[in-house]
Coordinates of C-alpha atoms in Angstrom, one line a residue:
Chain V
X1 CA 111.1 98.2 72.6
X2 CA 108.0 98.9 74.8
X3 CA 108.9 97.4 78.2
X4 CA 105.2 96.4 78.6
X5 CA 105.8 93.7 75.9
X6 CA 107.7 91.6 78.4
X7 CA 104.4 91.0 80.2
X8 CA 102.5 89.6 77.1
X9 CA 103.1 86.0 78.3
X10 CA 101.4 86.9 81.6
X11 CA 98.2 88.4 80.4
X12 CA 95.1 86.6 79.1
X13 CA 94.4 89.0 76.3
X14 CA 97.4 90.8 74.9
X15 CA 95.6 93.0 72.4
X16 CA 93.2 94.3 75.2
X17 CA 96.1 94.8 77.6
X18 CA 98.1 97.0 75.2
X19 CA 95.0 98.9 74.0
X20 CA 93.9 99.6 77.6
X21 CA 97.5 100.9 78.4
X22 CA 97.2 103.5 75.7
X23 CA 93.8 105.0 76.8
X24 CA 94.0 107.9 79.3
X25 CA 92.4 107.3 82.8
X26 CA 89.3 109.0 83.9
X27 CA 89.4 111.6 86.7
X28 CA 88.6 109.7 89.8
X29 CA 88.0 111.0 93.3
X30 CA 87.6 109.3 96.7
X31 CA 85.1 110.7 99.2
X32 CA 86.7 111.7 102.5
X33 CA 84.5 110.3 105.2
X34 CA 86.3 112.2 107.9
X35 CA 84.5 115.2 106.6
X36 CA 81.4 114.0 104.9
X37 CA 79.4 111.1 103.6
X38 CA 79.3 109.7 100.0
X39 CA 75.6 110.9 99.8
X40 CA 76.5 114.5 100.6
X41 CA 79.5 114.6 98.4
X42 CA 77.3 113.4 95.5
X43 CA 74.7 116.0 96.3
X44 CA 77.3 118.7 96.4
X45 CA 78.5 117.7 93.0
X46 CA 74.9 117.6 91.7
X47 CA 74.4 121.2 93.1
X48 CA 77.4 122.3 91.0
X49 CA 76.3 120.4 87.9
X50 CA 79.4 118.3 87.9
X51 CA 78.8 114.9 86.2
X52 CA 80.1 111.7 87.8
X53 CA 79.6 108.1 87.8
X54 CA 80.0 105.9 90.9
X55 CA 82.8 103.3 90.5
X56 CA 80.3 100.6 91.4
X57 CA 82.7 98.4 93.5
X58 CA 83.1 101.0 96.3
X59 CA 80.7 103.6 97.6
X60 CA 83.4 106.1 98.2
X61 CA 84.8 106.2 94.7
X62 CA 83.5 108.4 91.9
X63 CA 84.6 108.9 88.3
X64 CA 84.2 112.5 87.2
X65 CA 83.1 113.6 83.8
X66 CA 86.0 115.6 82.3
X67 CA 86.5 118.1 85.1
X68 CA 89.4 118.4 87.3
X69 CA 88.2 117.8 90.9
X70 CA 90.2 120.8 92.2
X71 CA 87.8 123.3 90.9
X72 CA 84.8 122.1 92.9
X73 CA 83.3 123.2 96.3
X74 CA 83.4 119.7 97.8
X75 CA 87.1 119.5 96.9
X76 CA 87.7 122.9 98.5
X77 CA 86.1 121.7 101.7
X78 CA 88.3 118.5 101.8
X79 CA 85.3 116.2 101.0
X80 CA 87.0 114.9 98.0
X81 CA 90.6 113.6 97.2
X82 CA 91.9 112.8 93.7
X83 CA 93.0 109.2 93.8
X84 CA 93.5 106.6 91.1
X85 CA 90.7 104.0 91.4
X86 CA 92.9 100.9 91.8
X87 CA 95.1 102.7 94.4
X88 CA 92.1 102.4 96.8
X89 CA 92.8 98.7 97.0
X90 CA 95.7 98.5 99.5
X91 CA 94.2 100.5 102.4
X92 CA 91.0 98.2 102.1
X93 CA 93.4 95.2 102.3
X94 CA 95.1 96.6 105.4
X95 CA 91.6 96.9 106.9
X96 CA 92.7 99.0 109.9
X97 CA 90.3 99.4 112.9
X98 CA 89.6 102.6 114.9
X99 CA 92.2 103.0 117.7
X100 CA 94.9 100.9 116.2
X101 CA 98.7 101.7 115.6
X102 CA 99.3 101.6 112.0
X103 CA 102.4 102.3 109.8
X104 CA 102.4 103.6 106.3
X105 CA 106.0 103.1 105.4
X106 CA 106.2 104.9 102.2
X107 CA 103.3 107.4 102.7
X108 CA 103.8 110.6 100.5
X109 CA 101.9 112.2 99.0
X110 CA 99.2 110.5 101.2
X111 CA 96.3 109.2 99.2
X112 CA 96.5 105.8 100.9
X113 CA 97.5 107.3 104.2
X114 CA 94.4 109.6 104.3
X115 CA 92.3 106.6 103.2
X116 CA 93.8 104.6 106.2
X117 CA 93.0 107.5 108.5
X118 CA 89.4 107.5 107.3
X119 CA 89.0 103.7 107.8
X120 CA 90.4 104.2 111.4
X121 CA 87.7 107.0 112.0
X122 CA 90.6 109.4 112.5
X123 CA 91.5 107.6 115.9
X124 CA 94.4 105.6 117.1
X125 CA 97.8 106.4 115.8
X126 CA 98.7 106.4 112.1
X127 CA 102.4 106.9 111.4
X128 CA 102.9 108.2 107.8
X129 CA 106.7 107.9 107.0
X130 CA 108.6 108.9 103.9
X131 CA 112.3 109.3 103.3
X132 CA 111.9 112.4 101.2
X133 CA 111.4 115.6 103.0
X134 CA 110.0 117.5 100.1
X135 CA 107.3 114.7 99.5
X136 CA 106.5 114.9 103.2
X137 CA 105.2 118.5 102.8
X138 CA 102.7 117.2 100.2
X139 CA 101.6 114.4 102.7
X140 CA 101.1 117.0 105.4
X141 CA 99.2 119.4 103.0
X142 CA 96.9 116.6 101.9
X143 CA 96.3 115.2 105.4
X144 CA 95.4 118.7 106.8
X145 CA 93.2 119.5 103.8
X146 CA 91.3 116.3 104.5
X147 CA 91.0 117.1 108.3
X148 CA 93.1 114.1 109.4
X149 CA 94.2 114.4 113.0
X150 CA 95.4 110.9 114.0
X151 CA 98.5 111.1 111.8
X152 CA 102.2 111.3 113.0
X153 CA 104.5 112.2 110.1
X154 CA 108.1 110.9 110.2
X155 CA 111.1 111.3 108.0
X156 CA 113.1 108.1 108.3
X157 CA 114.6 105.5 106.0
X158 CA 111.9 102.9 106.2
X159 CA 114.4 100.1 105.9
X160 CA 115.7 100.8 109.4
X161 CA 112.7 102.5 110.8
X162 CA 112.9 103.1 114.6
X163 CA 110.0 103.5 117.1
X164 CA 112.4 105.6 119.3
X165 CA 110.5 108.8 118.8
X166 CA 107.3 107.0 120.0
X167 CA 109.0 106.0 123.3
X168 CA 110.1 102.4 122.5
X169 CA 113.8 101.4 122.3
X170 CA 113.2 98.8 119.7
X171 CA 110.4 96.4 118.5
X172 CA 109.9 94.0 121.3
X173 CA 112.9 95.3 123.1
X174 CA 111.1 96.2 126.3
X175 CA 108.3 94.8 128.4
X176 CA 105.1 96.8 127.9
X177 CA 105.0 97.4 131.7
X178 CA 108.3 99.3 131.5
X179 CA 106.9 101.6 128.8
X180 CA 105.2 104.8 129.7
X181 CA 101.4 104.8 129.0
X182 CA 101.7 106.5 125.7
X183 CA 104.6 104.5 124.4
X184 CA 104.1 101.8 121.8
X185 CA 106.0 98.7 120.9
X186 CA 105.0 97.4 117.6
X187 CA 102.4 98.2 115.0
X188 CA 99.0 96.4 114.6
X189 CA 99.2 96.9 110.9
X190 CA 101.6 98.2 108.2
X191 CA 101.3 99.2 104.6
X192 CA 104.3 99.0 102.3
X193 CA 103.2 100.8 99.1
X194 CA 106.8 100.5 97.8
X195 CA 108.6 102.9 95.4
X196 CA 108.6 101.0 92.2
X197 CA 109.1 101.3 88.3
X198 CA 105.4 102.5 88.0
X199 CA 104.6 100.7 84.8
X200 CA 101.0 100.5 86.0
X201 CA 100.7 104.3 85.9
X202 CA 101.4 104.4 82.1
X203 CA 97.8 105.6 81.5
X204 CA 98.3 108.7 83.6
X205 CA 101.9 109.3 82.7
X206 CA 103.1 107.7 79.4
X207 CA 106.6 109.1 80.0
X208 CA 107.2 106.4 82.6
X209 CA 108.0 103.9 79.8
X210 CA 110.7 106.2 78.4
X211 CA 112.5 106.2 81.7
X212 CA 112.2 102.4 82.4
X213 CA 115.4 100.4 82.6
X214 CA 116.1 96.9 83.9
X215 CA 118.7 98.4 86.2
X216 CA 116.1 100.7 87.8
X217 CA 113.9 97.5 88.4
X218 CA 116.8 95.8 90.1
X219 CA 117.7 98.9 92.1
X220 CA 114.2 99.5 93.5
X221 CA 113.9 95.7 94.1
X222 CA 116.6 96.0 96.8
X223 CA 114.9 98.9 98.5
X224 CA 111.4 97.0 98.4
X225 CA 113.0 93.9 100.0
X226 CA 114.5 96.2 102.8
X227 CA 111.3 98.1 103.5
X228 CA 109.0 95.0 103.5
X229 CA 111.3 93.1 105.8
X230 CA 111.3 96.1 108.3
X231 CA 107.6 96.4 108.1
X232 CA 107.2 92.6 109.1
X233 CA 109.7 93.1 112.0
X234 CA 107.9 96.2 113.1
X235 CA 104.5 94.6 113.2
X236 CA 103.3 92.5 116.2
X237 CA 102.6 88.7 116.0
X238 CA 99.2 88.2 114.3
X239 CA 99.4 91.6 112.7
X240 CA 98.9 92.5 109.1
X241 CA 101.4 93.7 106.5
X242 CA 100.1 94.7 103.0
X243 CA 102.6 95.0 100.2
X244 CA 101.6 96.9 97.0
X245 CA 103.2 98.4 93.9
X246 CA 101.9 100.1 90.8
X247 CA 104.0 97.8 88.6
X248 CA 103.8 94.5 86.6
X249 CA 107.4 93.4 87.1
X250 CA 107.5 90.1 89.0
X251 CA 111.0 91.1 90.1
X252 CA 109.3 93.9 92.2
X253 CA 106.3 91.9 93.3
X254 CA 106.4 88.1 93.7
X255 CA 110.1 88.0 94.0
X256 CA 110.0 90.5 96.9
X257 CA 107.3 88.5 98.7
X258 CA 109.3 85.2 98.2
X259 CA 112.3 86.9 99.8
X260 CA 110.2 88.1 102.8
X261 CA 108.6 84.7 103.2
X262 CA 112.0 83.1 103.4
X263 CA 113.7 85.6 105.6
X264 CA 111.0 86.6 108.1
X265 CA 108.3 85.0 110.1
X266 CA 105.3 85.5 108.1
X267 CA 102.8 84.0 105.8
X268 CA 100.7 85.0 102.8
X269 CA 97.0 85.4 103.5
X270 CA 94.0 85.5 101.1
X271 CA 91.9 88.5 100.8
X272 CA 89.0 89.3 98.6
X273 CA 89.5 92.0 96.0
X274 CA 86.4 93.9 94.9
X275 CA 88.1 94.5 91.5
X276 CA 88.8 91.7 88.9
X277 CA 92.2 90.4 89.5
X278 CA 94.5 87.4 88.7
X279 CA 96.7 85.5 91.1
X280 CA 100.4 86.2 91.6
X281 CA 102.8 84.3 89.4
X282 CA 105.1 81.5 90.6
X283 CA 107.5 81.5 87.6
X284 CA 109.1 84.2 85.7
X285 CA 112.1 84.2 83.2
X286 CA 113.6 81.1 84.8
X287 CA 113.0 82.1 88.4
X288 CA 110.7 80.3 90.7
X289 CA 108.9 82.0 93.5
X290 CA 107.2 80.8 96.7
X291 CA 104.0 78.8 96.0
X292 CA 101.9 81.0 98.2
X293 CA 102.5 84.1 96.2
X294 CA 99.4 83.1 94.2
X295 CA 97.4 84.6 97.0
X296 CA 98.4 88.0 95.8
X297 CA 96.4 90.1 93.4
X298 CA 97.6 91.3 90.0
X299 CA 95.3 94.0 88.5
X300 CA 95.7 94.6 84.8
X301 CA 94.4 97.8 83.1
X302 CA 92.0 95.9 80.7
X303 CA 90.2 94.0 83.4
X304 CA 88.6 97.0 85.2
X305 CA 89.6 99.9 83.0
X306 CA 92.0 101.0 85.8
X307 CA 95.8 101.5 86.2
X308 CA 97.9 98.4 86.7
X309 CA 98.5 97.3 90.3
X310 CA 99.8 94.6 92.6
X311 CA 98.6 93.9 96.2
X312 CA 99.5 91.2 98.7
X313 CA 98.6 90.6 102.3
X314 CA 100.8 89.0 104.9
X315 CA 100.3 87.9 108.4
X316 CA 103.2 88.1 110.9
X317 CA 103.8 84.9 112.8
X318 CA 104.8 84.6 116.5
Chain C
X1 CA 116.9 114.0 110.2
X2 CA 117.8 111.2 112.5
X3 CA 117.4 111.1 116.2
X4 CA 121.1 110.9 116.7
X5 CA 121.7 114.1 114.6
X6 CA 118.9 116.1 116.2
X7 CA 119.8 115.1 119.7
X8 CA 123.5 115.5 119.4
X9 CA 123.6 119.2 120.6
X10 CA 122.0 118.5 123.9
X11 CA 119.7 120.9 125.4
X12 CA 120.0 122.7 128.7
X13 CA 117.7 121.2 131.2
X14 CA 117.8 124.2 133.6
X15 CA 116.0 126.7 131.4
X16 CA 113.0 125.1 129.7
X17 CA 112.4 126.7 126.3
X18 CA 110.4 126.1 123.1
X19 CA 111.9 124.0 120.4
X20 CA 111.3 124.0 116.7
X21 CA 112.6 120.5 116.5
X22 CA 110.1 118.7 118.7
X23 CA 106.5 118.6 119.8
X24 CA 105.9 119.5 123.5
X25 CA 102.7 118.7 125.1
X26 CA 100.8 121.8 126.3
X27 CA 100.5 121.9 130.1
X28 CA 97.0 121.3 131.4
X29 CA 96.8 124.5 133.3
X30 CA 98.9 127.7 134.2
X31 CA 100.0 126.0 137.4
X32 CA 101.7 123.2 135.3
X33 CA 103.4 125.6 132.9
X34 CA 107.2 125.3 132.7
X35 CA 108.0 127.1 129.4
X36 CA 107.3 130.8 129.7
X37 CA 104.6 132.0 127.3
X38 CA 103.3 128.6 126.4
X39 CA 99.6 128.2 126.0
X40 CA 97.8 125.7 128.2
X41 CA 95.2 123.2 127.3
X42 CA 92.7 125.0 129.3
X43 CA 93.4 128.2 127.6
X44 CA 93.2 126.6 124.1
X45 CA 89.9 124.8 124.6
X46 CA 88.6 127.9 126.5
X47 CA 89.6 130.1 123.6
X48 CA 87.6 128.1 121.0
X49 CA 84.6 128.2 123.4
X50 CA 84.8 131.9 124.2
X51 CA 85.5 133.0 120.6
X52 CA 83.3 130.7 118.6
X53 CA 81.0 128.9 121.1
X54 CA 82.7 125.5 120.3
X55 CA 81.7 123.2 123.1
X56 CA 84.8 122.0 125.1
X57 CA 83.8 118.4 124.8
X58 CA 84.5 118.7 121.1
X59 CA 88.2 118.3 122.0
X60 CA 87.9 115.3 124.4
X61 CA 90.3 112.7 123.1
X62 CA 92.6 115.3 121.6
X63 CA 96.0 116.3 122.9
X64 CA 97.7 119.7 122.1
X65 CA 101.3 120.3 121.3
X66 CA 103.6 123.2 120.6
X67 CA 106.3 123.0 117.9
X68 CA 108.0 126.3 117.0
X69 CA 107.0 129.3 119.0
X70 CA 103.2 129.5 119.3
X71 CA 102.4 126.9 116.6
X72 CA 99.8 124.6 118.3
X73 CA 98.9 121.3 116.8
X74 CA 95.9 119.1 117.7
X75 CA 96.4 115.4 117.7
X76 CA 93.5 112.9 118.1
X77 CA 95.1 110.5 120.5
X78 CA 98.1 110.4 122.7
X79 CA 101.8 109.7 122.3
X80 CA 105.3 110.1 123.9
X81 CA 106.2 113.6 125.1
X82 CA 108.3 115.3 123.8
X83 CA 108.4 113.8 120.3
X84 CA 110.8 114.7 117.6
X85 CA 108.9 114.1 114.4
X86 CA 107.8 116.1 111.4
X87 CA 104.1 116.4 112.0
X88 CA 101.6 115.4 114.8
X89 CA 97.9 115.6 114.0
X90 CA 96.9 119.1 112.5
X91 CA 98.3 122.5 112.7
X92 CA 95.6 124.1 114.6
X93 CA 96.2 127.6 116.2
X94 CA 98.8 130.4 116.4
X95 CA 99.3 131.8 119.9
X96 CA 101.9 134.2 121.2
X97 CA 100.5 137.1 119.4
X98 CA 97.9 139.6 120.7
X99 CA 95.1 137.8 118.8
X100 CA 95.2 134.1 118.5
X101 CA 94.6 132.8 115.0
X102 CA 93.1 129.4 114.1
X103 CA 94.2 127.6 110.9
X104 CA 92.0 127.2 107.9
X105 CA 92.1 123.5 108.2
X106 CA 91.2 123.6 111.9
X107 CA 88.1 125.8 111.1
X108 CA 87.1 123.5 108.3
X109 CA 87.4 120.5 110.6
X110 CA 85.9 121.9 113.9
X111 CA 84.1 125.1 112.7
X112 CA 80.7 123.4 112.2
X113 CA 80.4 123.3 116.0
X114 CA 80.8 127.2 116.0
X115 CA 77.7 129.2 117.3
X116 CA 79.2 132.7 117.4
X117 CA 81.5 134.9 115.4
X118 CA 80.4 133.0 112.3
X119 CA 79.8 135.1 109.2
X120 CA 77.9 133.3 106.5
X121 CA 78.5 134.4 102.9
X122 CA 76.5 133.5 99.8
X123 CA 76.9 133.4 96.1
X124 CA 79.5 135.8 94.8
X125 CA 80.8 136.7 98.2
X126 CA 81.6 133.0 99.0
X127 CA 83.3 132.6 95.8
X128 CA 85.5 135.7 96.4
X129 CA 86.4 134.5 99.9
X130 CA 87.5 131.1 98.6
X131 CA 89.7 132.8 95.9
X132 CA 91.5 134.8 98.7
X133 CA 90.0 138.2 98.0
X134 CA 89.2 140.8 100.6
X135 CA 85.7 142.4 100.5
X136 CA 83.4 144.8 102.2
X137 CA 80.9 142.9 104.4
X138 CA 78.2 144.1 106.7
X139 CA 78.9 142.6 110.1
X140 CA 77.8 144.1 113.4
X141 CA 79.5 141.5 115.6
X142 CA 83.1 141.5 117.0
X143 CA 86.1 142.5 115.1
X144 CA 89.0 140.0 114.6
X145 CA 89.1 136.5 113.4
X146 CA 85.8 135.0 112.3
X147 CA 84.6 131.5 111.0
X148 CA 83.6 132.2 107.4
X149 CA 80.9 129.8 106.2
X150 CA 78.5 129.2 103.4
X151 CA 75.5 126.9 102.8
X152 CA 76.4 123.6 101.0
X153 CA 73.8 121.0 100.4
X154 CA 71.5 122.3 103.1
X155 CA 74.0 122.9 105.9
X156 CA 76.3 125.6 106.9
X157 CA 79.9 124.5 106.1
X158 CA 82.9 126.5 107.3
X159 CA 85.2 127.7 104.4
X160 CA 88.0 129.2 106.5
X161 CA 89.2 132.1 108.6
X162 CA 88.4 135.7 107.9
X163 CA 89.9 138.8 109.6
X164 CA 87.2 141.5 110.1
X165 CA 88.4 145.1 110.5
X166 CA 86.9 148.4 109.6
X167 CA 84.0 147.0 107.5
X168 CA 86.3 144.8 105.5
X169 CA 86.5 140.9 105.6
X170 CA 90.0 139.8 104.7
X171 CA 90.3 136.3 103.4
X172 CA 93.2 134.3 105.1
X173 CA 92.8 131.2 103.0
X174 CA 96.4 130.2 102.3
X175 CA 97.6 130.5 98.7
X176 CA 97.8 126.8 98.3
X177 CA 94.1 126.4 99.2
X178 CA 92.7 129.4 97.3
X179 CA 90.5 128.3 94.3
X180 CA 88.4 129.9 91.7
X181 CA 85.1 128.2 92.3
X182 CA 81.6 128.5 90.7
X183 CA 79.0 130.7 92.3
X184 CA 76.4 128.6 94.0
X185 CA 72.7 129.8 94.1

């Protein structure tokens, strides 16, 4: 059975949903504003005769006609980065400011990390963490190609991430006056783009459904809970934590948020999505979730002709 | 690797040395130098100015770090020193050899500010450089590492680092960055 069929009760138009999941995705790039502007990137593509269409909802996202972005001059210069359209959403929800201290807990291979760096004007301190050393080399390669210089790359298990390398014993464990000038206590913002069952990427990689099992869903859900809780603990009161996945499974989305809302001092906050979305669900296969998970955004492939996605924003409470 | 593991061996405090496990801040000047052979911030900024005419203020707000012998990283900000992590800012410059060598990524990021030792290629020559090929180039300036640039949408854009010797410009674009690109008019 196609695992996507379990989501038929959640979508408004089953037929359109399944049809969209079978269509391949266009080649999409994000303009890297650390090195250039959207205008110059478009001119450079014009100069080479590469056809493209602006995504419309965001100035920095372009859909290319057919061609792989890697074989263009603006790509060679690090002006462009291949990134699925919908995956530009979480960094916009994090909304980091220049100079802030920001954590990307599951950062590799770095599309969202480098987007966060650009939103920070490549200033402050962005920590890109991943537990997989091999994937970290992809993160470093991408970040350096795009000219990112505000990134610290760490290799820790995000579930018990420590700020010790950054000069702090533990979150909130010391008075700031005791810390040396360069040490930092807690993040201003964090992004948890969690490892997931990836159903939403089926248009890019149809094999994902062959490997799908309910056991895998439950096993990643355990990791997702641990990483999200750590991100909330590691973020200062009033700070922002964004949780995202590329899956439709409520077990990996609303259930994880409900768990965090019960266990940690945090609340869901609303945010505007520039893409058409539907609210998070509060009931699924006999389980009930926290009522505030409706503030999360579900993105279905047939609504914006993108991949599938889930994105939620939390505020840490004092 | 966890902190516990990497710190377990303990390091001799009496003989400061370079470590491949951590980033150490470059000393400000030679008078502050503790690790023999380590480049100073003054030398690094001075080298970019002397070699490429890049104004020193370009690097205001950056800190410089060594991890592994002679591998210098540029970080746009500040943090604890030393720091045992996998990456900090951008891999930027190789020192501790007779001729210092900037990285392709550093030249792409900072090379627009360069006003000397910049060789501009066009058409087929730019394409060959990006593909990693060596070629004969007419150049009556200094030998050694050059910023190699081309014109892209009306401005000079640095492509990477070339090594100019005996009439030949060698492309040092790393394999993973080499690309077969169209010839621009």
